[in-house]
Coordinates of C-alpha atoms in Angstrom, one line a residue:
M11 CA 0.0 0.0 0.0
T12 CA 1.4 3.3 -0.9
T13 CA 1.9 6.2 1.9
L14 CA -1.1 8.2 -0.3
L15 CA -3.6 5.2 -0.3
A16 CA -2.9 4.5 3.3
L17 CA -3.3 8.2 4.1
A18 CA -6.4 8.6 2.0
P19 CA -9.2 8.2 4.6
I20 CA -7.6 10.6 7.0
L21 CA -7.2 13.1 4.1
M22 CA -11.0 12.9 3.4
A23 CA -11.8 13.4 6.9
V24 CA -10.1 16.9 7.1
S25 CA -10.5 20.0 5.1
S26 CA -7.6 21.2 3.2
Q27 CA -5.2 23.6 4.4
A28 CA -6.5 27.2 4.3
A29 CA -4.6 29.7 1.9
D30 CA -3.4 31.9 4.6
P31 CA 0.4 30.5 4.7
R32 CA -0.1 30.9 8.8
G33 CA -2.4 27.6 8.5
Q34 CA -6.1 27.6 9.9
V35 CA -7.6 29.2 12.4
Y36 CA -9.5 26.5 14.8
V37 CA -12.7 28.6 16.4
S38 CA -13.9 24.6 17.2
P39 CA -11.1 22.1 16.9
P40 CA -12.0 18.4 17.1
P41 CA -10.7 16.7 20.5
M42 CA -6.8 16.3 21.0
H43 CA -7.5 12.3 21.4
G44 CA -9.4 12.3 18.1
T45 CA -6.5 14.0 16.2
V46 CA -3.9 11.7 17.6
S47 CA -5.7 8.1 17.6
T48 CA -7.4 8.8 14.2
R49 CA -4.8 10.8 12.0
L50 CA -1.4 11.1 13.6
M51 CA -1.3 6.8 14.5
P52 CA -2.3 5.9 11.1
Q53 CA 0.3 8.2 9.9
V54 CA 2.8 6.9 12.0
E55 CA 1.7 3.2 11.3
T56 CA 2.3 4.0 7.8
L57 CA 5.9 4.9 8.0
V58 CA 6.3 2.1 10.8
L59 CA 5.0 -0.5 7.9
Q60 CA 7.4 0.9 5.3
L61 CA 10.3 0.5 7.6
L62 CA 9.6 -3.2 7.9
R63 CA 9.4 -3.3 4.4
E64 CA 12.2 -1.5 3.6
K65 CA 14.5 -1.9 6.9
R66 CA 17.8 -0.2 5.7
A67 CA 16.7 0.8 2.5
M68 CA 13.9 3.3 3.6
T69 CA 14.0 6.5 1.6
I70 CA 11.7 9.5 2.9
D71 CA 11.3 12.3 0.6
G72 CA 14.4 11.4 -1.2
V73 CA 16.4 10.8 2.3
R74 CA 18.0 7.4 3.0
V75 CA 17.1 7.5 6.3
F76 CA 19.7 4.7 7.6
E77 CA 22.7 6.4 5.9
S78 CA 21.7 10.2 7.2
G79 CA 23.6 10.5 10.3
D80 CA 20.6 10.8 12.6
K81 CA 22.4 9.7 15.4
F82 CA 19.0 9.5 18.0
L83 CA 17.1 7.3 15.4
P84 CA 17.7 3.7 17.2
G85 CA 16.0 5.1 20.2
K86 CA 13.2 7.1 18.0
I87 CA 12.3 3.9 16.5
A88 CA 12.0 1.9 19.8
A89 CA 9.9 4.4 21.1
I90 CA 7.1 4.4 18.5
M91 CA 7.6 0.4 18.2
A92 CA 6.9 0.6 21.8
Y93 CA 3.6 2.7 21.3
R94 CA 2.5 0.4 18.5
V95 CA 2.7 -2.7 21.2
L96 CA 1.2 -0.5 24.1
A97 CA -1.4 0.7 22.1
L98 CA -3.0 -2.8 21.3
P99 CA -6.2 -3.4 23.6
P100 CA -6.3 -6.8 25.8
G101 CA -6.5 -9.9 23.6
D102 CA -5.4 -8.3 20.8
A103 CA -4.4 -10.7 17.9
R104 CA -1.7 -8.4 16.7
L105 CA 0.3 -8.7 19.7
D106 CA 2.8 -11.5 18.8
Q107 CA 3.3 -9.9 15.6
R108 CA 4.3 -6.4 17.1
L109 CA 6.2 -7.9 19.7
K110 CA 8.4 -9.7 17.0
D111 CA 8.1 -6.4 15.0
F112 CA 9.9 -4.6 17.7
A113 CA 12.6 -7.6 18.5
D114 CA 13.6 -7.9 14.7
M115 CA 13.8 -3.8 14.4
A116 CA 15.8 -3.5 17.9
E117 CA 18.2 -6.2 15.9
V118 CA 18.5 -4.0 12.5
T119 CA 19.5 -1.0 14.6
L120 CA 21.3 -2.5 17.1
Q121 CA 24.8 -1.6 15.7
D122 CA 24.0 2.2 14.7
T123 CA 25.1 5.0 16.6
N124 CA 22.8 6.4 19.1
D125 CA 23.7 9.1 21.5
S126 CA 21.8 11.1 24.5
W127 CA 18.1 11.5 23.5
G128 CA 18.3 8.5 21.3
I129 CA 19.5 6.4 24.7
Y130 CA 16.7 8.2 26.6
Y131 CA 14.1 7.4 23.9
Y132 CA 15.4 3.9 23.9
I133 CA 15.2 3.0 27.7
S134 CA 12.3 4.8 28.2
A135 CA 10.4 2.2 25.3
L136 CA 12.0 -0.9 27.4
H137 CA 10.7 0.5 30.7
S138 CA 7.3 1.0 29.7
L139 CA 7.3 -2.5 28.1
R140 CA 8.9 -4.0 31.2
K141 CA 6.0 -2.3 33.0
A142 CA 3.4 -4.1 30.8
G143 CA 5.1 -7.5 31.5
L144 CA 6.3 -7.6 27.7
L145 CA 9.7 -6.7 27.4
D146 CA 11.3 -10.6 27.5
R147 CA 8.7 -11.0 24.7
A148 CA 10.1 -7.8 23.0
V149 CA 13.7 -8.0 23.2
R150 CA 15.7 -11.1 22.5
P151 CA 18.1 -11.9 25.3
S152 CA 21.4 -11.2 23.6
T153 CA 20.1 -7.8 21.9
L154 CA 19.1 -7.0 25.8
A155 CA 22.7 -7.8 26.9
S156 CA 24.1 -5.5 24.4
L157 CA 21.5 -3.0 25.1
R158 CA 22.5 -3.0 29.1
T159 CA 25.8 -1.7 28.1
K160 CA 24.8 0.9 25.4
L161 CA 21.9 2.8 27.1
D162 CA 24.2 4.5 29.5
W163 CA 24.4 8.0 30.6
R164 CA 28.0 7.4 30.7
R165 CA 28.5 7.9 27.2
F166 CA 27.7 11.4 27.3
V167 CA 28.5 12.2 30.9
R168 CA 32.0 12.4 32.7
P169 CA 32.9 10.7 35.8
D170 CA 32.9 14.2 37.6
L171 CA 29.3 14.5 36.0
T172 CA 30.3 17.2 33.3
L173 CA 28.7 17.3 30.1
I174 CA 30.6 16.0 27.3
D175 CA 30.6 18.9 24.4
L176 CA 27.0 19.3 25.3
P177 CA 24.7 21.9 26.1
N178 CA 23.3 22.2 29.7
N179 CA 19.6 20.9 29.1
Y180 CA 21.3 17.4 28.4
Y181 CA 21.3 17.5 32.5
G182 CA 17.7 16.8 31.5
V183 CA 18.4 13.8 29.3
A184 CA 21.2 12.1 31.9
F185 CA 19.1 11.9 34.8
P186 CA 16.2 9.9 33.4
V187 CA 18.7 7.4 31.8
A188 CA 20.3 7.1 35.0
R189 CA 16.3 6.7 36.6
L190 CA 15.7 4.1 33.9
R191 CA 18.3 1.9 34.6
H192 CA 17.9 1.8 37.9
L193 CA 14.4 0.8 37.5
L194 CA 15.4 -1.5 34.9
G195 CA 17.5 -3.2 37.8
W196 CA 20.8 -2.4 35.7
E197 CA 22.1 -0.2 38.6
D198 CA 21.8 1.3 42.1
A199 CA 19.8 4.7 42.4
S200 CA 23.0 6.5 43.4
A201 CA 23.7 8.0 39.8
S202 CA 20.5 9.1 39.1
E203 CA 20.2 10.9 42.9
R204 CA 23.4 12.7 41.7
L205 CA 22.1 13.6 38.5
L206 CA 18.7 15.3 39.6
A207 CA 21.0 16.9 42.2
R208 CA 23.4 18.4 39.4
T209 CA 20.3 19.0 37.0
L210 CA 18.3 21.0 39.6
D211 CA 21.6 22.7 41.0
H212 CA 22.3 23.9 37.6
Y213 CA 18.8 25.2 36.8
R214 CA 18.8 27.0 40.2
K215 CA 22.1 28.7 39.5
Y216 CA 21.5 30.1 36.5
S217 CA 17.8 30.5 36.5
G218 CA 18.9 33.0 39.4
E219 CA 15.5 35.1 41.6
Y220 CA 13.4 34.7 38.0
G221 CA 13.1 30.8 37.4
F222 CA 14.1 30.5 33.9
A223 CA 16.8 28.1 32.9
D224 CA 20.1 29.9 31.2
E225 CA 21.0 27.4 28.5
T226 CA 24.5 28.7 28.6
E227 CA 26.6 29.1 32.0
G228 CA 25.5 32.6 33.0
K229 CA 25.8 34.6 29.3
G230 CA 22.2 35.0 28.9
R231 CA 20.5 32.7 26.3
F232 CA 16.8 32.2 27.2
D233 CA 14.7 30.8 24.6
R234 CA 12.1 27.9 24.0
Y235 CA 14.3 25.7 26.1
S236 CA 14.2 28.3 29.0
V237 CA 10.6 27.7 29.5
L238 CA 10.8 23.8 28.1
L239 CA 13.4 22.3 30.6
V240 CA 11.8 22.5 33.9
G241 CA 8.4 20.6 31.7
E242 CA 10.8 18.2 30.6
I243 CA 12.6 17.6 34.1
A244 CA 8.9 17.3 35.5
Q245 CA 7.8 14.9 33.1
R246 CA 10.8 12.4 33.3
M247 CA 10.3 12.7 37.1
I248 CA 6.8 11.8 36.9
E249 CA 7.4 8.9 34.2
T250 CA 9.9 7.3 36.9
G251 CA 7.5 7.6 39.7
M252 CA 9.0 10.7 41.3
T253 CA 7.3 13.3 43.1
P254 CA 8.7 16.7 41.6
P255 CA 10.0 19.0 44.7
T256 CA 8.4 22.3 45.5
Q257 CA 10.7 24.5 43.6
V258 CA 10.0 22.1 40.4
R259 CA 6.6 23.1 40.8
E260 CA 7.4 26.7 41.2
W261 CA 9.5 27.0 38.1
L262 CA 7.0 24.9 36.0
R263 CA 4.3 27.9 37.3
K264 CA 6.8 30.9 35.9
S265 CA 6.9 28.7 32.7
V266 CA 3.0 28.5 32.2
G267 CA 3.0 32.3 33.2
L268 CA 5.3 33.2 30.1
M269 CA 3.3 30.6 27.7
L270 CA -0.3 31.7 28.7
P271 CA -0.4 34.9 26.8
R272 CA 1.0 33.3 23.8
F273 CA -2.1 31.2 23.7
N274 CA -4.0 31.6 20.2
L275 CA -6.5 30.5 18.0
R276 CA -4.1 28.6 15.4
G277 CA -2.0 26.6 17.9
E278 CA 1.4 28.6 16.8
G279 CA 4.0 28.0 19.5
W280 CA 7.4 29.7 20.3
E281 CA 8.1 32.4 18.0
Y282 CA 12.1 33.2 18.8
G283 CA 15.3 31.1 19.1
R284 CA 16.3 28.0 17.9
S285 CA 14.6 24.7 17.5
I286 CA 11.0 26.2 16.9
G287 CA 8.5 25.4 14.1
A288 CA 7.1 22.1 14.8
Y289 CA 8.8 21.9 18.1
G290 CA 7.7 25.4 19.5
E291 CA 4.7 24.0 19.2
T292 CA 5.1 20.9 21.2
A293 CA 7.1 22.7 23.9
F294 CA 3.7 24.0 25.0
L295 CA 2.1 20.6 24.9
E296 CA 5.0 19.1 27.0
T297 CA 5.1 22.2 29.8
L298 CA 1.4 22.4 30.0
S299 CA 0.5 18.6 30.3
A300 CA 3.1 18.6 33.0
A301 CA 1.7 21.4 34.9
A302 CA -1.9 20.0 34.5
K303 CA -0.8 16.6 36.0
L304 CA 0.9 18.4 38.7
K305 CA -2.0 20.7 39.5
V306 CA -0.3 24.0 39.4
L307 CA -2.8 25.2 36.9
S308 CA -6.3 26.7 37.9
P309 CA -9.0 24.9 36.9
E310 CA -9.7 27.4 33.9
E311 CA -6.2 27.4 32.9
E312 CA -6.4 23.7 32.8
R313 CA -9.6 23.5 30.3
M314 CA -7.9 26.2 28.5
A315 CA -4.7 24.6 28.3
Y316 CA -6.1 21.5 26.7
A317 CA -7.9 23.6 24.5
F318 CA -5.0 25.3 23.2
S319 CA -3.4 22.0 23.1
S320 CA -6.1 20.6 20.8
R321 CA -5.6 22.9 18.5
I322 CA -1.8 22.4 18.5
A323 CA -2.5 18.7 17.3
A324 CA -4.9 19.8 14.5
R325 CA -2.1 22.0 13.1
Y326 CA 0.6 19.5 13.5
M327 CA -1.8 17.2 10.9
D328 CA -3.1 19.9 8.9
F329 CA 0.0 22.3 8.5
W330 CA 3.3 20.5 9.4
V331 CA 2.5 16.8 7.8
V332 CA 2.4 16.8 4.2
P333 CA -0.1 14.5 2.4
A334 CA 2.2 13.9 -0.7
T335 CA 5.2 12.3 1.5
G336 CA 2.8 11.2 4.5
S337 CA 5.7 12.7 6.5
V338 CA 6.2 15.9 8.6
D339 CA 7.9 18.6 6.8
L340 CA 10.3 21.1 8.3
W341 CA 12.2 21.5 5.1
N342 CA 10.3 22.1 1.8
K343 CA 8.0 24.5 0.7
G344 CA 10.3 27.3 1.6
R345 CA 10.7 26.7 5.1
R346 CA 13.9 26.4 6.8
T347 CA 15.0 25.1 10.0
D348 CA 18.2 24.9 12.1
A349 CA 20.9 22.5 11.0
Y350 CA 20.5 20.7 14.1
R351 CA 17.0 19.6 12.7
G352 CA 18.1 19.3 9.2
K353 CA 16.5 17.2 6.7
H354 CA 18.4 14.3 7.1
R355 CA 16.8 13.7 10.4
I356 CA 13.3 13.4 8.9
F357 CA 12.3 10.1 9.6
G358 CA 13.5 10.9 13.4
E359 CA 11.4 14.1 13.3
N360 CA 8.5 12.3 12.5
L361 CA 8.8 10.0 15.3
S362 CA 10.0 12.2 17.8
L363 CA 7.4 14.8 17.5
A364 CA 5.0 11.9 17.1
R365 CA 5.9 10.8 20.4
Q366 CA 5.2 14.1 21.9
Y367 CA 1.8 14.2 20.8
I368 CA 1.2 10.3 21.6
Y369 CA 2.5 10.8 25.3
T370 CA 1.0 14.4 26.3
D371 CA -2.3 13.3 24.9
E372 CA -2.1 10.0 27.2
I373 CA -1.7 12.8 30.3
W374 CA -4.8 14.5 29.3
S375 CA -6.3 11.3 28.7
D376 CA -5.6 10.4 32.2
L377 CA -6.8 13.8 33.4
G378 CA -10.1 12.9 31.9
Y379 CA -10.4 14.6 28.7
R380 CA -10.0 11.8 26.5
G381 CA -12.2 12.7 23.6
R382 CA -13.6 16.0 25.5
T383 CA -14.6 18.8 23.3
P384 CA -12.7 21.7 23.8
D385 CA -13.9 24.5 26.2
K386 CA -16.2 26.8 23.9
G387 CA -15.5 29.5 25.8
Y388 CA -11.5 29.6 24.7
T389 CA -12.3 32.7 22.0
N390 CA -13.5 34.7 24.3
W391 CA -10.9 34.0 27.2
L392 CA -8.1 34.7 25.0
S393 CA -9.7 38.4 25.1
T394 CA -9.3 38.3 28.7
L395 CA -5.4 37.8 28.8
P396 CA -3.3 40.4 29.6
T397 CA -2.3 42.8 26.7
H398 CA 1.3 43.5 28.4
R399 CA 3.5 41.8 30.3
F400 CA 7.6 42.0 31.0
T401 CA 9.3 39.0 32.2
W402 CA 12.4 39.2 33.7
F403 CA 15.2 36.5 33.1
A404 CA 18.1 37.8 34.9
R405 CA 19.5 41.3 36.0
G406 CA 23.2 42.3 37.1
R407 CA 26.4 43.2 34.7
Y408 CA 23.6 42.7 31.8
D409 CA 19.8 42.8 31.5
R410 CA 17.8 40.3 30.3
G411 CA 14.1 39.7 29.8
V412 CA 11.1 39.5 27.0
L413 CA 8.2 41.7 26.6
T414 CA 5.2 39.8 25.2
L415 CA 2.1 42.0 23.8
R416 CA -1.3 40.9 22.6
D417 CA -2.6 43.8 20.1
R418 CA -6.0 42.4 18.7
G419 CA -5.5 38.7 18.9
Q420 CA -1.7 39.1 17.7
V421 CA 1.1 37.9 19.8
L422 CA 4.0 40.1 19.6
S423 CA 7.5 39.7 21.6
L424 CA 10.7 41.6 21.9
P425 CA 13.2 39.3 23.6
I426 CA 16.4 41.1 25.1
I427 CA 18.6 38.3 25.3
N428 CA 22.4 37.1 24.2
G429 CA 22.2 34.4 21.7
A430 CA 25.8 33.3 22.9
E431 CA 28.1 30.8 21.5
G432 CA 27.0 29.6 18.0
Q433 CA 23.9 31.5 18.1
H434 CA 24.5 35.1 18.9
M435 CA 24.9 36.1 15.1
H436 CA 21.6 34.5 14.0
N437 CA 18.8 36.8 13.7
P438 CA 16.3 34.6 15.4
Y439 CA 18.1 35.8 18.7
F440 CA 18.1 39.7 17.4
P441 CA 16.5 42.2 20.0
V442 CA 13.9 42.9 17.5
P443 CA 10.1 42.3 17.5
F444 CA 9.0 38.4 16.7
A445 CA 5.1 38.2 15.9
P446 CA 4.0 34.5 14.1
G447 CA 3.1 35.2 10.6
M448 CA 4.3 38.5 10.7
L449 CA 7.6 39.0 12.0
Q450 CA 10.0 36.1 12.1
G451 CA 13.7 35.5 11.9
S452 CA 15.9 32.9 9.5
P453 CA 17.2 29.8 11.1
D454 CA 21.2 30.1 11.3
A455 CA 20.8 33.1 9.1
S456 CA 22.7 36.3 10.1
W457 CA 21.4 39.1 7.7
P458 CA 20.4 42.0 9.8
Q459 CA 17.1 42.0 10.6
L460 CA 15.5 44.9 11.7
L461 CA 18.8 46.1 13.2
P462 CA 21.8 48.4 12.4
R463 CA 24.8 46.9 10.8
V464 CA 27.9 48.6 10.9
T465 CA 31.2 47.8 8.9
L466 CA 34.3 49.7 9.8
K467 CA 36.8 50.7 7.5
D468 CA 39.3 47.9 9.0
G469 CA 36.7 45.2 8.1
T470 CA 35.0 44.7 11.4
V471 CA 31.4 44.2 11.4
L472 CA 29.5 45.4 14.6
M473 CA 25.6 44.7 15.8
P474 CA 24.2 45.7 18.6
L475 CA 23.0 42.5 19.8
A476 CA 24.1 41.1 23.3
F477 CA 25.3 43.4 26.2
F478 CA 22.1 45.0 27.3
K479 CA 22.1 47.5 30.5
D480 CA 19.6 49.7 32.3
V481 CA 16.4 48.0 30.6
R482 CA 13.5 49.9 31.3
I483 CA 9.5 49.2 30.3
E484 CA 7.1 52.2 30.9
R485 CA 3.3 51.7 30.2
Q486 CA 1.0 54.6 29.2
G487 CA -2.3 54.0 28.7
S488 CA -2.3 51.2 25.7
K489 CA 1.8 52.5 24.8
T490 CA 4.6 50.7 25.7
V491 CA 8.0 51.8 26.0
V492 CA 11.1 49.4 26.2
S493 CA 14.8 51.3 26.4
W494 CA 18.1 50.4 27.1
R495 CA 21.9 51.3 26.6
Q496 CA 24.7 48.9 25.3
D497 CA 28.1 50.2 25.9
E498 CA 29.7 47.6 23.7
W499 CA 28.5 46.3 20.4
D500 CA 28.9 42.5 19.4
R501 CA 32.2 41.7 17.0
M502 CA 30.6 39.5 14.4
G503 CA 32.6 36.4 13.0
D504 CA 33.5 34.8 16.2
K505 CA 31.2 31.8 17.6
D506 CA 30.6 33.6 21.2
A507 CA 29.7 37.5 21.5
I508 CA 32.7 39.3 21.5
P509 CA 32.2 43.3 23.2
D510 CA 33.5 46.1 21.1
T511 CA 33.7 49.3 22.7
R512 CA 34.2 51.2 19.6
L513 CA 30.6 51.8 19.4
A514 CA 27.8 52.4 22.0
V515 CA 24.0 52.9 21.7
E516 CA 20.6 53.9 23.3
T517 CA 17.6 52.3 21.9
R518 CA 14.1 52.7 22.5
Y519 CA 10.9 50.7 21.2
T520 CA 7.5 52.2 21.3
F521 CA 4.6 50.2 20.6
T522 CA 1.0 51.4 20.2
P523 CA -1.6 49.3 18.4
G524 CA -0.7 48.6 14.8
E525 CA 2.4 50.5 15.1
I526 CA 6.3 49.8 16.4
V527 CA 8.7 52.3 16.5
R528 CA 12.2 51.6 17.0
E529 CA 14.8 54.8 17.9
D530 CA 19.0 54.0 18.2
R531 CA 21.4 56.9 19.1
I532 CA 24.5 55.6 18.1
L533 CA 27.7 56.9 19.8
P534 CA 31.3 56.6 18.7
N535 CA 34.2 55.9 21.1
G536 CA 36.2 58.7 18.9
D537 CA 36.7 59.3 15.2
L538 CA 36.4 55.8 13.5
G539 CA 36.4 56.9 9.9
E540 CA 34.0 56.1 6.9
A541 CA 32.2 53.1 7.4
K542 CA 29.3 50.9 5.9
L543 CA 25.5 51.1 7.5
D544 CA 22.8 48.7 6.8
L545 CA 19.6 47.1 7.7
E546 CA 16.9 44.7 6.2
F547 CA 13.4 43.6 6.8
G548 CA 12.4 40.4 5.5
S549 CA 8.6 40.3 5.3
F550 CA 5.7 38.0 4.7
S551 CA 4.0 41.0 3.0
S552 CA 4.3 41.4 -0.9
E553 CA 3.8 44.0 -3.5
A554 CA 6.3 46.1 -2.0
T555 CA 6.5 50.1 -3.6
P556 CA 8.3 53.0 -2.7
A557 CA 6.5 55.5 -0.6
G558 CA 8.7 58.1 -0.1
D559 CA 12.0 58.6 0.9
G560 CA 13.2 55.5 3.1
A561 CA 9.7 54.5 2.9
T562 CA 8.0 51.0 1.6
A563 CA 4.5 50.4 0.9
F564 CA 3.1 46.8 1.0
A565 CA -0.3 46.1 -0.8
K566 CA -0.9 42.6 0.5
G567 CA 0.2 41.1 4.0
A568 CA -0.2 42.3 7.7
V569 CA 2.9 44.5 7.5
K570 CA 1.3 47.7 5.3
H571 CA 4.0 50.4 5.9
F572 CA 7.6 50.1 6.5
S573 CA 9.7 53.6 6.9
T574 CA 13.3 54.4 8.2
S575 CA 15.4 57.2 8.8
G576 CA 19.3 57.7 8.9
Y577 CA 19.5 54.5 6.8
G578 CA 20.0 55.7 3.6
A579 CA 18.4 54.5 0.4
C580 CA 15.8 51.4 0.8
S581 CA 14.8 49.5 -2.1
S582 CA 12.8 46.2 -2.2
H583 CA 13.8 43.0 -4.0
A584 CA 12.5 39.1 -4.0
P585 CA 13.8 37.2 -1.1
A586 CA 16.6 34.5 -1.7
E587 CA 16.2 31.3 -0.2
V588 CA 18.1 32.6 3.1
Y589 CA 15.4 34.7 4.0
S590 CA 12.9 31.8 5.0
A591 CA 11.4 31.4 8.4
T592 CA 10.4 28.0 10.0
T593 CA 6.8 28.4 8.3
G594 CA 8.0 29.4 4.8
K595 CA 9.4 31.8 2.6
M596 CA 9.0 35.6 3.3
S597 CA 7.9 37.5 0.2
S598 CA 9.9 40.6 0.1
V599 CA 13.4 42.3 1.2
V600 CA 13.6 45.7 1.9
A601 CA 17.3 46.6 2.0
C602 CA 18.5 49.8 3.2
G603 CA 22.0 51.2 3.4
R604 CA 24.5 54.1 2.9
A605 CA 28.4 55.1 3.9
V606 CA 28.7 56.9 6.9
G607 CA 31.0 59.0 8.8
F608 CA 31.3 57.9 12.5
N609 CA 32.9 61.0 14.4
K610 CA 29.7 62.0 16.2
P611 CA 26.5 60.7 17.7
M612 CA 23.6 59.7 15.0
K613 CA 20.2 59.1 15.1
L614 CA 18.5 56.1 13.6
T615 CA 14.6 55.2 13.3
W616 CA 12.2 52.6 11.5
K617 CA 8.8 52.7 11.9
L618 CA 6.6 49.7 11.0
S619 CA 2.5 49.4 10.5
Y620 CA 0.5 46.7 10.3
N621 CA -3.0 45.3 10.7
S622 CA -3.6 42.4 13.5

């Protein structure tokens, strides 16, 4: 059976994707379990059947999945193969075959690379089979003996409990691996206790008084992982029979507080930083279901969290899964993702995303929401959410935080963070406004989205990115003003943010309904001579035409007008491939620039008007 034939019943049951490139608005979404059981599970089953037929020759959308270098793939396969077994009702005649399928694939993948997350996925699958009394039938003895050696947290953690060339969120992977090894009887509890303590100590140290995890060791990268990590920690503790301590619940509540103002009708998720798109949406699923399980939500918040989760699930099948291939698609149709989630991982991304939907749906089902119609008051409830919230991440030598606004249904944010090592130069981390479907960055891209970029005569490229001080927020009626200064600019070209004192800047943003203004006062440290100044605006609006000196009007799209002062001449052009967001290619690019002499203070301004 071809993929298209297998998916035909699913495709007939749903409407085609709306013309809006952002995807559908879900006024009355189906229950989450309905989407997972009748649409997602058949989609995954089709891929699994293809795997069982083709084994190591399996190809999806031109990618030979076992030759792609996906270092988590064996664990993801095990996770989904275990769900296939456990989803069967008691006495189902298919059980023996599915257990044999699991055993066969365990042998097929036994010698493949399987690192960190892959180790967790695999050992979690074995634990779930053991709890069901099926492990001995699902894994042959010689294979299980090999897995006991391979599925070990020591493969990515040193004896002193430091991570081996991995970001700090991987402590949240090492701990459950050690805990699950203990539950399988493979080691005592001491390692898991030490790793959990290290995980919580690191979180405590680098979240400080505000409770959000810095993904770096104090450099200020606060992104999707900063709100998700505590959700993952809580989920792993729940999975392994532990009761999360009070402080974990408090951190989880803070993450919920940052997520609630981002709820919407489309199921769109986290809007800035790396690994967003489809994973920016499942970050809400994992965190909110943990919060519901641990009763840190009010009864109303719980109902609305389920209603939003149901929209996220519907969006996944309508927007991210493509009928032509039967696969999730993060890479085609103008979509772009960071290298970490490159297309070589296409099969693994199908499996890991499916796993997140399946296990969070199980939590909601356990809480009594199985098959329940999402609350019909959700749309009205959205209008009661705060229109303005500033969330601090850190204060001290440098300030970090994020502004969240709601303007007539449009969610906007202004992150004031440091992308730090490997990310500071990428525009999904820039201190500029983000708004799903309207203002987005391009993963792993460094073009100067809505920011001044200065190229000095010696070739040094400077941008005002990472070193924020004296951040202030003022609210005056419907107007929000955010300001800061930077005594150093970020010197481009290095892996990490490097401060350069040749330029300073005072920045002020003003947000009013339908309009955003950014003003910069650039302060050179002495006479820097002639330099090049430029700025770009990649937009989903189209049919751009000149509208005066430094101004551009758009006939179609949410952004209607963009104007600049001090940036020189501006012109619009069709976007190259690099001007693509996680959800699709941008429609137009406005590029502004001129030669300037940096020997005195300079004022720069841009203004953007939009319809929400």
